[in-house]
mmCIF file of C-alpha atoms in Angstrom:
data_model
loop_
_atom_site.group_PDB
_atom_site.id
_atom_site.type_symbol
_atom_site.label_atom_id
_atom_site.label_comp_id
_atom_site.label_asym_id
_atom_site.label_seq_id
_atom_site.Cartn_x
_atom_site.Cartn_y
_atom_site.Cartn_z
ATOM 1 C CA UNK A 1 -4.735 6.535 -19.550
ATOM 2 C CA UNK A 2 -4.293 3.142 -17.866
ATOM 3 C CA UNK A 3 -5.960 0.247 -19.670
ATOM 4 C CA UNK A 4 -7.420 -1.822 -16.829
ATOM 5 C CA UNK A 5 -9.561 -4.746 -17.980
ATOM 6 C CA UNK A 6 -11.636 -7.555 -16.462
ATOM 7 C CA UNK A 7 -10.386 -11.102 -17.026
ATOM 8 C CA UNK A 8 -11.412 -14.740 -16.649
ATOM 9 C CA UNK A 9 -9.746 -15.810 -13.430
ATOM 10 C CA UNK A 10 -8.964 -19.397 -12.551
ATOM 11 C CA UNK A 11 -10.171 -19.819 -8.965
ATOM 12 C CA UNK A 12 -10.523 -22.503 -6.307
ATOM 13 C CA UNK A 13 -13.950 -23.938 -5.699
ATOM 14 C CA UNK A 14 -15.728 -22.230 -2.832
ATOM 15 C CA UNK A 15 -15.348 -25.193 -0.480
ATOM 16 C CA UNK A 16 -11.577 -25.385 -0.895
ATOM 17 C CA UNK A 17 -10.415 -21.769 -1.131
ATOM 18 C CA UNK A 18 -9.425 -21.549 2.542
ATOM 19 C CA UNK A 19 -7.317 -24.698 2.162
ATOM 20 C CA UNK A 20 -5.631 -23.549 -1.053
ATOM 21 C CA UNK A 21 -4.816 -19.911 -0.248
ATOM 22 C CA UNK A 22 -1.259 -19.462 0.997
ATOM 23 C CA UNK A 23 1.152 -16.718 1.897
ATOM 24 C CA UNK A 24 4.258 -16.262 -0.221
ATOM 25 C CA UNK A 25 6.545 -19.276 -0.041
ATOM 26 C CA UNK A 26 9.411 -17.305 1.570
ATOM 27 C CA UNK A 27 7.227 -15.993 4.414
ATOM 28 C CA UNK A 28 6.905 -19.445 6.017
ATOM 29 C CA UNK A 29 9.519 -20.996 8.233
ATOM 30 C CA UNK A 30 10.695 -24.432 7.135
ATOM 31 C CA UNK A 31 8.666 -26.040 9.928
ATOM 32 C CA UNK A 32 5.520 -24.139 8.893
ATOM 33 C CA UNK A 33 5.937 -25.129 5.247
ATOM 34 C CA UNK A 34 6.460 -28.774 6.082
ATOM 35 C CA UNK A 35 3.422 -28.837 8.385
ATOM 36 C CA UNK A 36 1.194 -27.428 5.664
ATOM 37 C CA UNK A 37 2.609 -29.688 2.983
ATOM 38 C CA UNK A 38 2.270 -32.757 5.211
ATOM 39 C CA UNK A 39 -1.255 -32.046 6.415
ATOM 40 C CA UNK A 40 -2.983 -30.092 3.644
ATOM 41 C CA UNK A 41 -3.047 -31.729 0.205
ATOM 42 C CA UNK A 42 -4.850 -28.675 -1.262
ATOM 43 C CA UNK A 43 -2.329 -26.013 -0.221
ATOM 44 C CA UNK A 44 -1.032 -23.879 -3.079
ATOM 45 C CA UNK A 45 2.406 -24.620 -1.621
ATOM 46 C CA UNK A 46 2.188 -28.043 -3.297
ATOM 47 C CA UNK A 47 2.148 -26.259 -6.658
ATOM 48 C CA UNK A 48 5.015 -23.835 -6.026
ATOM 49 C CA UNK A 49 7.120 -26.456 -4.215
ATOM 50 C CA UNK A 50 6.622 -29.518 -6.432
ATOM 51 C CA UNK A 51 9.838 -31.184 -5.298
ATOM 52 C CA UNK A 52 8.280 -31.924 -1.918
ATOM 53 C CA UNK A 53 6.407 -34.798 -3.519
ATOM 54 C CA UNK A 54 9.747 -36.429 -4.328
ATOM 55 C CA UNK A 55 11.517 -35.372 -1.095
ATOM 56 C CA UNK A 56 13.982 -33.443 -3.215
ATOM 57 C CA UNK A 57 15.022 -29.823 -3.717
ATOM 58 C CA UNK A 58 14.409 -28.976 -7.373
ATOM 59 C CA UNK A 59 15.305 -25.680 -9.043
ATOM 60 C CA UNK A 60 15.525 -24.007 -12.441
ATOM 61 C CA UNK A 61 13.662 -25.184 -15.558
ATOM 62 C CA UNK A 62 12.978 -28.602 -14.047
ATOM 63 C CA UNK A 63 11.105 -26.985 -11.154
ATOM 64 C CA UNK A 64 9.213 -24.659 -13.501
ATOM 65 C CA UNK A 65 7.889 -27.627 -15.480
ATOM 66 C CA UNK A 66 6.871 -29.488 -12.329
ATOM 67 C CA UNK A 67 5.020 -26.383 -11.093
ATOM 68 C CA UNK A 68 3.077 -26.416 -14.345
ATOM 69 C CA UNK A 69 2.364 -30.149 -13.918
ATOM 70 C CA UNK A 70 1.027 -29.700 -10.370
ATOM 71 C CA UNK A 71 -1.114 -26.760 -11.484
ATOM 72 C CA UNK A 72 -2.611 -28.769 -14.336
ATOM 73 C CA UNK A 73 -3.386 -31.591 -11.915
ATOM 74 C CA UNK A 74 -5.334 -29.191 -9.683
ATOM 75 C CA UNK A 75 -7.329 -28.108 -12.744
ATOM 76 C CA UNK A 76 -7.900 -31.674 -13.923
ATOM 77 C CA UNK A 77 -9.243 -32.562 -10.466
ATOM 78 C CA UNK A 78 -11.612 -29.558 -10.598
ATOM 79 C CA UNK A 79 -9.948 -27.990 -7.588
ATOM 80 C CA UNK A 80 -9.440 -24.952 -9.825
ATOM 81 C CA UNK A 81 -12.064 -23.772 -12.297
ATOM 82 C CA UNK A 82 -12.012 -20.880 -14.765
ATOM 83 C CA UNK A 83 -14.767 -18.295 -14.818
ATOM 84 C CA UNK A 84 -16.936 -18.420 -17.954
ATOM 85 C CA UNK A 85 -16.488 -14.730 -18.791
ATOM 86 C CA UNK A 86 -14.317 -11.772 -17.757
ATOM 87 C CA UNK A 87 -15.034 -10.202 -14.382
ATOM 88 C CA UNK A 88 -13.591 -7.551 -12.163
ATOM 89 C CA UNK A 89 -13.030 -9.030 -8.716
ATOM 90 C CA UNK A 90 -13.618 -6.968 -5.581
ATOM 91 C CA UNK A 91 -11.251 -8.167 -2.876
ATOM 92 C CA UNK A 92 -11.306 -7.203 0.786
ATOM 93 C CA UNK A 93 -8.934 -8.115 3.593
ATOM 94 C CA UNK A 94 -9.568 -7.347 7.256
ATOM 95 C CA UNK A 95 -6.413 -8.156 9.167
ATOM 96 C CA UNK A 96 -6.062 -9.166 12.776
ATOM 97 C CA UNK A 97 -5.311 -5.560 13.767
ATOM 98 C CA UNK A 98 -8.694 -4.561 12.322
ATOM 99 C CA UNK A 99 -7.259 -2.735 9.299
ATOM 100 C CA UNK A 100 -9.358 -3.040 6.162
ATOM 101 C CA UNK A 101 -8.195 -3.073 2.549
ATOM 102 C CA UNK A 102 -10.619 -3.166 -0.372
ATOM 103 C CA UNK A 103 -9.747 -2.959 -4.036
ATOM 104 C CA UNK A 104 -10.231 -4.374 -7.512
ATOM 105 C CA UNK A 105 -8.401 -7.353 -8.983
ATOM 106 C CA UNK A 106 -8.038 -6.783 -12.723
ATOM 107 C CA UNK A 107 -5.558 -7.062 -15.573
ATOM 108 C CA UNK A 108 -3.213 -4.182 -16.442
ATOM 109 C CA UNK A 109 -1.416 -3.552 -19.720
ATOM 110 C CA UNK A 110 2.298 -4.256 -20.138
ATOM 111 C CA UNK A 111 2.323 -1.359 -22.625
ATOM 112 C CA UNK A 112 1.246 0.961 -19.816
ATOM 113 C CA UNK A 113 4.208 -0.317 -17.811
ATOM 114 C CA UNK A 114 6.498 0.326 -20.781
ATOM 115 C CA UNK A 115 5.185 3.866 -21.333
ATOM 116 C CA UNK A 116 5.394 4.774 -17.616
ATOM 117 C CA UNK A 117 1.629 5.060 -17.340
ATOM 118 C CA UNK A 118 2.154 2.545 -14.545
ATOM 119 C CA UNK A 119 4.891 4.202 -12.515
ATOM 120 C CA UNK A 120 7.532 2.498 -10.416
ATOM 121 C CA UNK A 121 9.736 3.626 -7.541
ATOM 122 C CA UNK A 122 12.079 0.654 -7.049
ATOM 123 C CA UNK A 123 15.019 -0.706 -9.023
ATOM 124 C CA UNK A 124 14.745 -4.265 -10.275
ATOM 125 C CA UNK A 125 17.530 -6.805 -10.716
ATOM 126 C CA UNK A 126 17.925 -8.038 -14.295
ATOM 127 C CA UNK A 127 18.720 -11.610 -13.266
ATOM 128 C CA UNK A 128 15.538 -11.848 -11.165
ATOM 129 C CA UNK A 129 13.481 -10.297 -13.970
ATOM 130 C CA UNK A 130 14.720 -12.856 -16.492
ATOM 131 C CA UNK A 131 14.353 -15.788 -14.114
ATOM 132 C CA UNK A 132 10.762 -14.954 -13.246
ATOM 133 C CA UNK A 133 9.984 -14.245 -16.911
ATOM 134 C CA UNK A 134 11.188 -17.755 -17.781
ATOM 135 C CA UNK A 135 9.157 -19.139 -14.888
ATOM 136 C CA UNK A 136 5.983 -17.409 -16.113
ATOM 137 C CA UNK A 137 6.550 -18.591 -19.664
ATOM 138 C CA UNK A 138 6.852 -22.222 -18.564
ATOM 139 C CA UNK A 139 4.077 -22.392 -15.977
ATOM 140 C CA UNK A 140 1.660 -20.241 -18.001
ATOM 141 C CA UNK A 141 0.044 -18.454 -15.051
ATOM 142 C CA UNK A 142 0.554 -15.907 -12.295
ATOM 143 C CA UNK A 143 -1.090 -16.393 -8.907
ATOM 144 C CA UNK A 144 0.057 -13.266 -7.066
ATOM 145 C CA UNK A 145 -1.187 -9.863 -8.261
ATOM 146 C CA UNK A 146 0.929 -6.724 -8.430
ATOM 147 C CA UNK A 147 -0.273 -4.107 -5.942
ATOM 148 C CA UNK A 148 -1.191 -0.816 -7.658
ATOM 149 C CA UNK A 149 -2.608 2.334 -6.117
ATOM 150 C CA UNK A 150 -4.617 5.338 -7.260
ATOM 151 C CA UNK A 151 -6.034 8.568 -5.757
ATOM 152 C CA UNK A 152 -9.433 8.462 -4.117
ATOM 153 C CA UNK A 153 -12.198 8.038 -6.708
ATOM 154 C CA UNK A 154 -15.853 8.495 -5.742
ATOM 155 C CA UNK A 155 -17.263 6.474 -8.667
ATOM 156 C CA UNK A 156 -15.106 3.445 -7.900
ATOM 157 C CA UNK A 157 -15.840 3.802 -4.189
ATOM 158 C CA UNK A 158 -19.599 3.836 -4.829
ATOM 159 C CA UNK A 159 -19.478 0.734 -7.037
ATOM 160 C CA UNK A 160 -17.361 -1.125 -4.497
ATOM 161 C CA UNK A 161 -19.658 -0.077 -1.656
ATOM 162 C CA UNK A 162 -22.689 -1.369 -3.543
ATOM 163 C CA UNK A 163 -21.097 -4.704 -4.464
ATOM 164 C CA UNK A 164 -19.709 -5.399 -0.980
ATOM 165 C CA UNK A 165 -23.188 -5.151 0.538
ATOM 166 C CA UNK A 166 -24.056 -8.406 -1.237
ATOM 167 C CA UNK A 167 -22.990 -11.916 -0.298
ATOM 168 C CA UNK A 168 -19.335 -12.586 -1.090
ATOM 169 C CA UNK A 169 -18.364 -15.452 -3.387
ATOM 170 C CA UNK A 170 -15.485 -16.251 -1.019
ATOM 171 C CA UNK A 171 -15.261 -15.570 2.699
ATOM 172 C CA UNK A 172 -12.570 -17.252 4.756
ATOM 173 C CA UNK A 173 -10.326 -16.587 7.730
ATOM 174 C CA UNK A 174 -6.731 -17.768 7.798
ATOM 175 C CA UNK A 175 -4.771 -19.202 10.700
ATOM 176 C CA UNK A 176 -3.000 -15.817 10.652
ATOM 177 C CA UNK A 177 -6.434 -14.403 11.648
ATOM 178 C CA UNK A 178 -6.931 -12.307 8.521
ATOM 179 C CA UNK A 179 -10.400 -12.506 6.934
ATOM 180 C CA UNK A 180 -10.627 -12.453 3.135
ATOM 181 C CA UNK A 181 -13.625 -11.690 0.925
ATOM 182 C CA UNK A 182 -14.044 -11.906 -2.843
ATOM 183 C CA UNK A 183 -16.977 -10.604 -4.909
ATOM 184 C CA UNK A 184 -17.502 -11.125 -8.645
ATOM 185 C CA UNK A 185 -18.468 -7.985 -10.536
ATOM 186 C CA UNK A 186 -20.219 -9.035 -13.726
ATOM 187 C CA UNK A 187 -22.655 -6.166 -14.393
ATOM 188 C CA UNK A 188 -21.725 -4.835 -17.845
ATOM 189 C CA UNK A 189 -22.619 -1.223 -17.035
ATOM 190 C CA UNK A 190 -20.473 -1.248 -13.902
ATOM 191 C CA UNK A 191 -17.611 -2.950 -15.761
ATOM 192 C CA UNK A 192 -17.718 -0.215 -18.395
ATOM 193 C CA UNK A 193 -17.848 2.483 -15.719
ATOM 194 C CA UNK A 194 -14.814 1.064 -13.893
ATOM 195 C CA UNK A 195 -12.849 0.819 -17.113
ATOM 196 C CA UNK A 196 -13.682 4.419 -17.966
ATOM 197 C CA UNK A 197 -12.679 5.689 -14.532
ATOM 198 C CA UNK A 198 -9.261 4.043 -14.771
ATOM 199 C CA UNK A 199 -8.726 5.248 -18.331
ATOM 200 C CA UNK A 200 -9.415 8.820 -17.185
ATOM 201 C CA UNK A 201 -6.584 8.669 -14.647
ATOM 202 C CA UNK A 202 -3.194 10.041 -15.610
ATOM 203 C CA UNK A 203 -1.342 7.056 -14.181
ATOM 204 C CA UNK A 204 -1.253 4.330 -11.541
ATOM 205 C CA UNK A 205 1.600 3.614 -9.145
ATOM 206 C CA UNK A 206 3.190 0.280 -8.279
ATOM 207 C CA UNK A 207 3.160 -0.130 -4.510
ATOM 208 C CA UNK A 208 4.471 -3.697 -4.404
ATOM 209 C CA UNK A 209 5.497 -6.159 -7.126
ATOM 210 C CA UNK A 210 8.131 -4.373 -9.204
ATOM 211 C CA UNK A 211 9.860 -7.582 -10.304
ATOM 212 C CA UNK A 212 6.559 -9.249 -11.195
ATOM 213 C CA UNK A 213 5.635 -6.229 -13.329
ATOM 214 C CA UNK A 214 9.008 -6.137 -15.061
ATOM 215 C CA UNK A 215 8.960 -9.878 -15.739
ATOM 216 C CA UNK A 216 5.438 -9.694 -17.150
ATOM 217 C CA UNK A 217 6.554 -6.925 -19.487
ATOM 218 C CA UNK A 218 9.565 -8.966 -20.653
ATOM 219 C CA UNK A 219 7.342 -11.987 -21.260
ATOM 220 C CA UNK A 220 4.884 -9.879 -23.224
ATOM 221 C CA UNK A 221 7.672 -8.535 -25.440
ATOM 222 C CA UNK A 222 9.095 -12.003 -26.043
ATOM 223 C CA UNK A 223 5.758 -13.619 -26.916
ATOM 224 C CA UNK A 224 4.769 -10.665 -29.096
ATOM 225 C CA UNK A 225 7.970 -11.052 -31.111
ATOM 226 C CA UNK A 226 7.318 -14.778 -31.488
ATOM 227 C CA UNK A 227 3.719 -14.321 -32.652
ATOM 228 C CA UNK A 228 3.347 -13.240 -36.319
ATOM 229 C CA UNK A 229 -0.400 -12.789 -35.721
ATOM 230 C CA UNK A 230 0.015 -10.562 -32.659
ATOM 231 C CA UNK A 231 -2.975 -8.265 -32.113
ATOM 232 C CA UNK A 232 -2.309 -6.716 -28.697
ATOM 233 C CA UNK A 233 -5.337 -8.434 -27.187
ATOM 234 C CA UNK A 234 -3.579 -11.667 -26.215
ATOM 235 C CA UNK A 235 -3.433 -12.563 -22.526
ATOM 236 C CA UNK A 236 0.355 -12.072 -22.449
ATOM 237 C CA UNK A 237 -0.191 -8.344 -23.066
ATOM 238 C CA UNK A 238 -1.577 -7.998 -19.544
ATOM 239 C CA UNK A 239 -0.726 -8.963 -15.976
ATOM 240 C CA UNK A 240 -2.819 -9.427 -12.842
ATOM 241 C CA UNK A 241 -3.092 -6.512 -10.415
ATOM 242 C CA UNK A 242 -4.809 -5.582 -7.176
ATOM 243 C CA UNK A 243 -5.687 -1.889 -7.298
ATOM 244 C CA UNK A 244 -6.569 0.008 -4.120
ATOM 245 C CA UNK A 245 -6.951 3.674 -3.155
ATOM 246 C CA UNK A 246 -3.866 5.407 -1.762
ATOM 247 C CA UNK A 247 -5.550 5.996 1.589
ATOM 248 C CA UNK A 248 -5.779 2.236 2.172
ATOM 249 C CA UNK A 249 -2.078 1.534 1.707
ATOM 250 C CA UNK A 250 -0.133 0.813 4.872
ATOM 251 C CA UNK A 251 3.548 1.576 4.426
ATOM 252 C CA UNK A 252 5.978 0.356 7.073
ATOM 253 C CA UNK A 253 9.687 1.004 7.298
ATOM 254 C CA UNK A 254 12.469 -1.564 7.205
ATOM 255 C CA UNK A 255 14.794 -1.303 10.189
ATOM 256 C CA UNK A 256 18.488 -2.060 9.711
ATOM 257 C CA UNK A 257 20.723 -4.474 11.631
ATOM 258 C CA UNK A 258 24.519 -4.585 11.196
ATOM 259 C CA UNK A 259 26.827 -7.302 12.483
ATOM 260 C CA UNK A 260 29.787 -5.097 13.541
ATOM 261 C CA UNK A 261 31.132 -1.526 13.813
ATOM 262 C CA UNK A 262 33.627 -1.965 10.967
ATOM 263 C CA UNK A 263 36.595 -2.231 13.314
ATOM 264 C CA UNK A 264 35.674 0.831 15.385
ATOM 265 C CA UNK A 265 35.199 0.973 19.128
ATOM 266 C CA UNK A 266 31.895 2.292 20.413
ATOM 267 C CA UNK A 267 33.511 5.630 21.304
ATOM 268 C CA UNK A 268 35.217 5.980 17.907
ATOM 269 C CA UNK A 269 31.965 5.204 16.161
ATOM 270 C CA UNK A 270 29.995 7.790 18.171
ATOM 271 C CA UNK A 271 32.623 10.471 17.517
ATOM 272 C CA UNK A 272 32.341 9.906 13.756
ATOM 273 C CA UNK A 273 28.565 9.917 14.058
ATOM 274 C CA UNK A 274 28.644 13.283 15.821
ATOM 275 C CA UNK A 275 29.745 15.049 12.621
ATOM 276 C CA UNK A 276 26.331 14.438 11.000
ATOM 277 C CA UNK A 277 23.960 13.959 13.937
ATOM 278 C CA UNK A 278 22.951 15.363 17.276
ATOM 279 C CA UNK A 279 23.177 12.322 19.531
ATOM 280 C CA UNK A 280 21.191 11.773 22.714
ATOM 281 C CA UNK A 281 21.687 8.701 24.897
ATOM 282 C CA UNK A 282 18.221 7.459 25.890
ATOM 283 C CA UNK A 283 19.542 4.625 28.030
ATOM 284 C CA UNK A 284 16.964 1.882 28.558
ATOM 285 C CA UNK A 285 14.125 4.080 27.253
ATOM 286 C CA UNK A 286 12.501 2.375 24.264
ATOM 287 C CA UNK A 287 12.916 5.042 21.596
ATOM 288 C CA UNK A 288 11.174 5.321 18.240
ATOM 289 C CA UNK A 289 11.688 8.238 15.830
ATOM 290 C CA UNK A 290 8.975 10.887 15.955
ATOM 291 C CA UNK A 291 9.788 12.936 12.848
ATOM 292 C CA UNK A 292 11.591 12.753 9.533
ATOM 293 C CA UNK A 293 15.400 12.697 9.574
ATOM 294 C CA UNK A 294 15.382 11.377 13.122
ATOM 295 C CA UNK A 295 16.641 7.855 13.795
ATOM 296 C CA UNK A 296 16.587 5.342 16.599
ATOM 297 C CA UNK A 297 19.815 3.459 17.307
ATOM 298 C CA UNK A 298 20.385 0.540 19.653
ATOM 299 C CA UNK A 299 23.960 -0.257 20.675
ATOM 300 C CA UNK A 300 25.437 -2.168 23.631
ATOM 301 C CA UNK A 301 22.195 -2.286 25.598
ATOM 302 C CA UNK A 302 21.232 1.364 25.155
ATOM 303 C CA UNK A 303 18.941 3.355 22.868
ATOM 304 C CA UNK A 304 20.068 6.560 21.186
ATOM 305 C CA UNK A 305 18.185 9.215 19.261
ATOM 306 C CA UNK A 306 19.983 10.617 16.219
ATOM 307 C CA UNK A 307 18.844 13.941 14.729
ATOM 308 C CA UNK A 308 20.336 14.837 11.345
ATOM 309 C CA UNK A 309 22.360 18.049 11.225
ATOM 310 C CA UNK A 310 20.713 19.451 8.087
ATOM 311 C CA UNK A 311 23.528 21.930 7.549
ATOM 312 C CA UNK A 312 25.856 18.963 7.083
ATOM 313 C CA UNK A 313 23.733 17.137 4.493
ATOM 314 C CA UNK A 314 22.890 18.076 0.916
ATOM 315 C CA UNK A 315 19.272 17.547 -0.198
ATOM 316 C CA UNK A 316 19.425 17.188 -3.993
ATOM 317 C CA UNK A 317 16.222 15.420 -5.031
ATOM 318 C CA UNK A 318 13.309 13.396 -3.661
ATOM 319 C CA UNK A 319 15.462 10.325 -3.050
ATOM 320 C CA UNK A 320 18.056 12.256 -1.040
ATOM 321 C CA UNK A 321 15.290 13.266 1.401
ATOM 322 C CA UNK A 322 14.401 9.660 2.228
ATOM 323 C CA UNK A 323 15.543 8.532 5.663
ATOM 324 C CA UNK A 324 16.717 5.198 4.221
ATOM 325 C CA UNK A 325 18.964 7.107 1.814
ATOM 326 C CA UNK A 326 20.211 9.460 4.540
ATOM 327 C CA UNK A 327 21.081 6.513 6.784
ATOM 328 C CA UNK A 328 23.055 4.911 3.952
ATOM 329 C CA UNK A 329 24.882 8.100 2.922
ATOM 330 C CA UNK A 330 25.811 9.189 6.439
ATOM 331 C CA UNK A 331 26.346 5.986 8.440
ATOM 332 C CA UNK A 332 26.006 2.653 6.684
ATOM 333 C CA UNK A 333 28.365 3.390 3.818
ATOM 334 C CA UNK A 334 30.961 5.931 5.046
ATOM 335 C CA UNK A 335 31.309 4.699 8.630
ATOM 336 C CA UNK A 336 30.216 1.060 8.692
ATOM 337 C CA UNK A 337 31.522 0.209 5.201
ATOM 338 C CA UNK A 338 28.254 -1.199 3.812
ATOM 339 C CA UNK A 339 28.330 -0.690 0.040
ATOM 340 C CA UNK A 340 25.842 -3.135 -1.440
ATOM 341 C CA UNK A 341 22.574 -2.966 0.484
ATOM 342 C CA UNK A 342 21.161 -5.976 -1.367
ATOM 343 C CA UNK A 343 24.010 -8.420 -1.043
ATOM 344 C CA UNK A 344 26.316 -7.431 1.836
ATOM 345 C CA UNK A 345 26.113 -10.213 4.426
ATOM 346 C CA UNK A 346 26.862 -7.783 7.271
ATOM 347 C CA UNK A 347 23.448 -6.099 7.030
ATOM 348 C CA UNK A 348 19.959 -7.474 7.565
ATOM 349 C CA UNK A 349 16.463 -5.985 7.655
ATOM 350 C CA UNK A 350 13.361 -6.222 9.810
ATOM 351 C CA UNK A 351 10.084 -4.668 8.699
ATOM 352 C CA UNK A 352 8.625 -2.023 10.947
ATOM 353 C CA UNK A 353 5.667 -4.152 12.057
ATOM 354 C CA UNK A 354 8.191 -5.984 14.235
ATOM 355 C CA UNK A 355 9.264 -2.675 15.792
ATOM 356 C CA UNK A 356 12.521 -1.809 17.519
ATOM 357 C CA UNK A 357 11.789 -4.506 20.099
ATOM 358 C CA UNK A 358 12.804 -7.089 17.471
ATOM 359 C CA UNK A 359 15.963 -5.099 16.689
ATOM 360 C CA UNK A 360 16.817 -4.888 20.397
ATOM 361 C CA UNK A 361 16.336 -8.625 20.800
ATOM 362 C CA UNK A 362 18.639 -9.479 17.901
ATOM 363 C CA UNK A 363 21.376 -7.169 19.196
ATOM 364 C CA UNK A 364 21.026 -8.411 22.788
ATOM 365 C CA UNK A 365 21.375 -12.031 21.707
ATOM 366 C CA UNK A 366 24.610 -11.196 19.865
ATOM 367 C CA UNK A 367 23.456 -11.817 16.300
ATOM 368 C CA UNK A 368 24.146 -8.157 15.466
ATOM 369 C CA UNK A 369 26.183 -5.348 16.975
ATOM 370 C CA UNK A 370 23.916 -2.400 16.182
ATOM 371 C CA UNK A 371 20.416 -1.603 14.933
ATOM 372 C CA UNK A 372 18.723 1.442 13.398
ATOM 373 C CA UNK A 373 15.074 2.457 13.134
ATOM 374 C CA UNK A 374 13.325 5.216 11.167
ATOM 375 C CA UNK A 375 9.890 6.496 10.209
ATOM 376 C CA UNK A 376 8.137 4.907 7.213
ATOM 377 C CA UNK A 377 7.918 6.534 3.809
ATOM 378 C CA UNK A 378 4.541 8.107 3.041
ATOM 379 C CA UNK A 379 2.506 7.800 -0.162
ATOM 380 C CA UNK A 380 3.381 11.289 -1.383
ATOM 381 C CA UNK A 381 7.108 10.586 -1.065
ATOM 382 C CA UNK A 382 6.671 7.333 -2.958
ATOM 383 C CA UNK A 383 4.747 9.076 -5.754
ATOM 384 C CA UNK A 384 7.202 11.959 -5.993
ATOM 385 C CA UNK A 385 10.097 9.556 -6.474
ATOM 386 C CA UNK A 386 8.170 7.688 -9.173
ATOM 387 C CA UNK A 387 7.163 10.958 -10.876
ATOM 388 C CA UNK A 388 10.789 12.126 -10.969
ATOM 389 C CA UNK A 389 11.912 8.816 -12.456
ATOM 390 C CA UNK A 390 14.000 8.026 -9.384
ATOM 391 C CA UNK A 391 14.244 4.855 -7.311
ATOM 392 C CA UNK A 392 14.339 4.167 -3.606
ATOM 393 C CA UNK A 393 17.205 2.349 -1.895
ATOM 394 C CA UNK A 394 16.578 -1.384 -1.390
ATOM 395 C CA UNK A 395 14.332 -2.294 1.534
ATOM 396 C CA UNK A 396 12.840 1.171 1.918
ATOM 397 C CA UNK A 397 9.221 0.049 2.283
ATOM 398 C CA UNK A 398 7.198 -2.866 3.582
ATOM 399 C CA UNK A 399 3.744 -2.354 2.118
ATOM 400 C CA UNK A 400 0.399 -3.873 3.024
ATOM 401 C CA UNK A 401 -1.932 -5.432 2.067
ATOM 402 C CA UNK A 402 -0.304 -8.761 1.240
ATOM 403 C CA UNK A 403 -2.637 -11.010 -0.731
ATOM 404 C CA UNK A 404 -2.761 -14.775 -0.533
ATOM 405 C CA UNK A 405 -1.559 -16.776 -3.520
ATOM 406 C CA UNK A 406 -3.973 -19.021 -5.372
ATOM 407 C CA UNK A 407 -7.237 -17.137 -4.768
ATOM 408 C CA UNK A 408 -7.336 -15.670 -8.274
ATOM 409 C CA UNK A 409 -5.006 -16.884 -11.025
ATOM 410 C CA UNK A 410 -4.227 -15.167 -14.331
ATOM 411 C CA UNK A 411 -3.327 -17.447 -17.237
ATOM 412 C CA UNK A 412 -1.024 -16.256 -20.006
ATOM 413 C CA UNK A 413 -1.577 -19.298 -22.200
#
């Protein structure tokens, strides 16, 4: 029974939202970041990169405090304002490919995360959890919601359809050519209905934002233990989410790039590969996998199709059926010597929106020796892994939509 509540968001004023909204800091090249910081004094990047003001790289607790300072300055200058009462926020993105995503921005309970009522499918790294928890505690806000998903629900769909026929509070198009809309849902009857619909669900699933969820839970536990008057209703007991129906998720794969063949010649590598796969040389034909357990490989100017020999592979659970796991267990680890998928410098990743053309380009230019492509995970696979309490290998999914930071902000303090 997920406890999904409205909240009082801190938001940009209508005239400045398009200037403030930004992609995640890491998604910009250095040149793009500098251009925005130089030419747009309202960009949210000024808040998350406060050292730019001093022409200095700043990290750790010092950066956290400066982030808080910049955020407070935006509030003091009335660039950000807080809504007078709790709302649900209906958010829609129409991207440049014409795909549409519409869901509800709301607060979710850290207790639901703890009790597995909000299910997860990815491992988190303790160091990153603690670091982001400390960041949240210092800055006092979160500007990027966790992406949750739920089965199709006719009541929620009807409410959203009705609200989105009215004029949006925000409507802006980014230089990336995505158009964003935000509606405020303040009708008490509809708020109650939405809350009831979520509470009737068995669970929700995290699609994207596992570290943000884990860090919010850790912060909630820490502040609860420090508060002798804790009631469970404090803002730190919740975290900001964007909740959309499963059918609107777009899940892309991550393709793999490896710098070398681990000391093997091309012929030696292919011979070892033959034990687990049926190999077909596709030559210059641009090849993408067409079914599960089939892989695309690009090596020395040629594409190959690899079809798993199922008799030579043991399917044990939902994770073992994932193509990312199969690739690791049959090629990356035993043949190419990749052990740590997160930290090994010999492997890199490219999300499937770039396609195998990007992989081919990187191999052709000599940055990598070999590349692999696969089909994306589907929603049912993701849910099955979460239901079984399992986790996917790192970089198994690249999930859309990606929201802009700074459009709605959730304050913990």
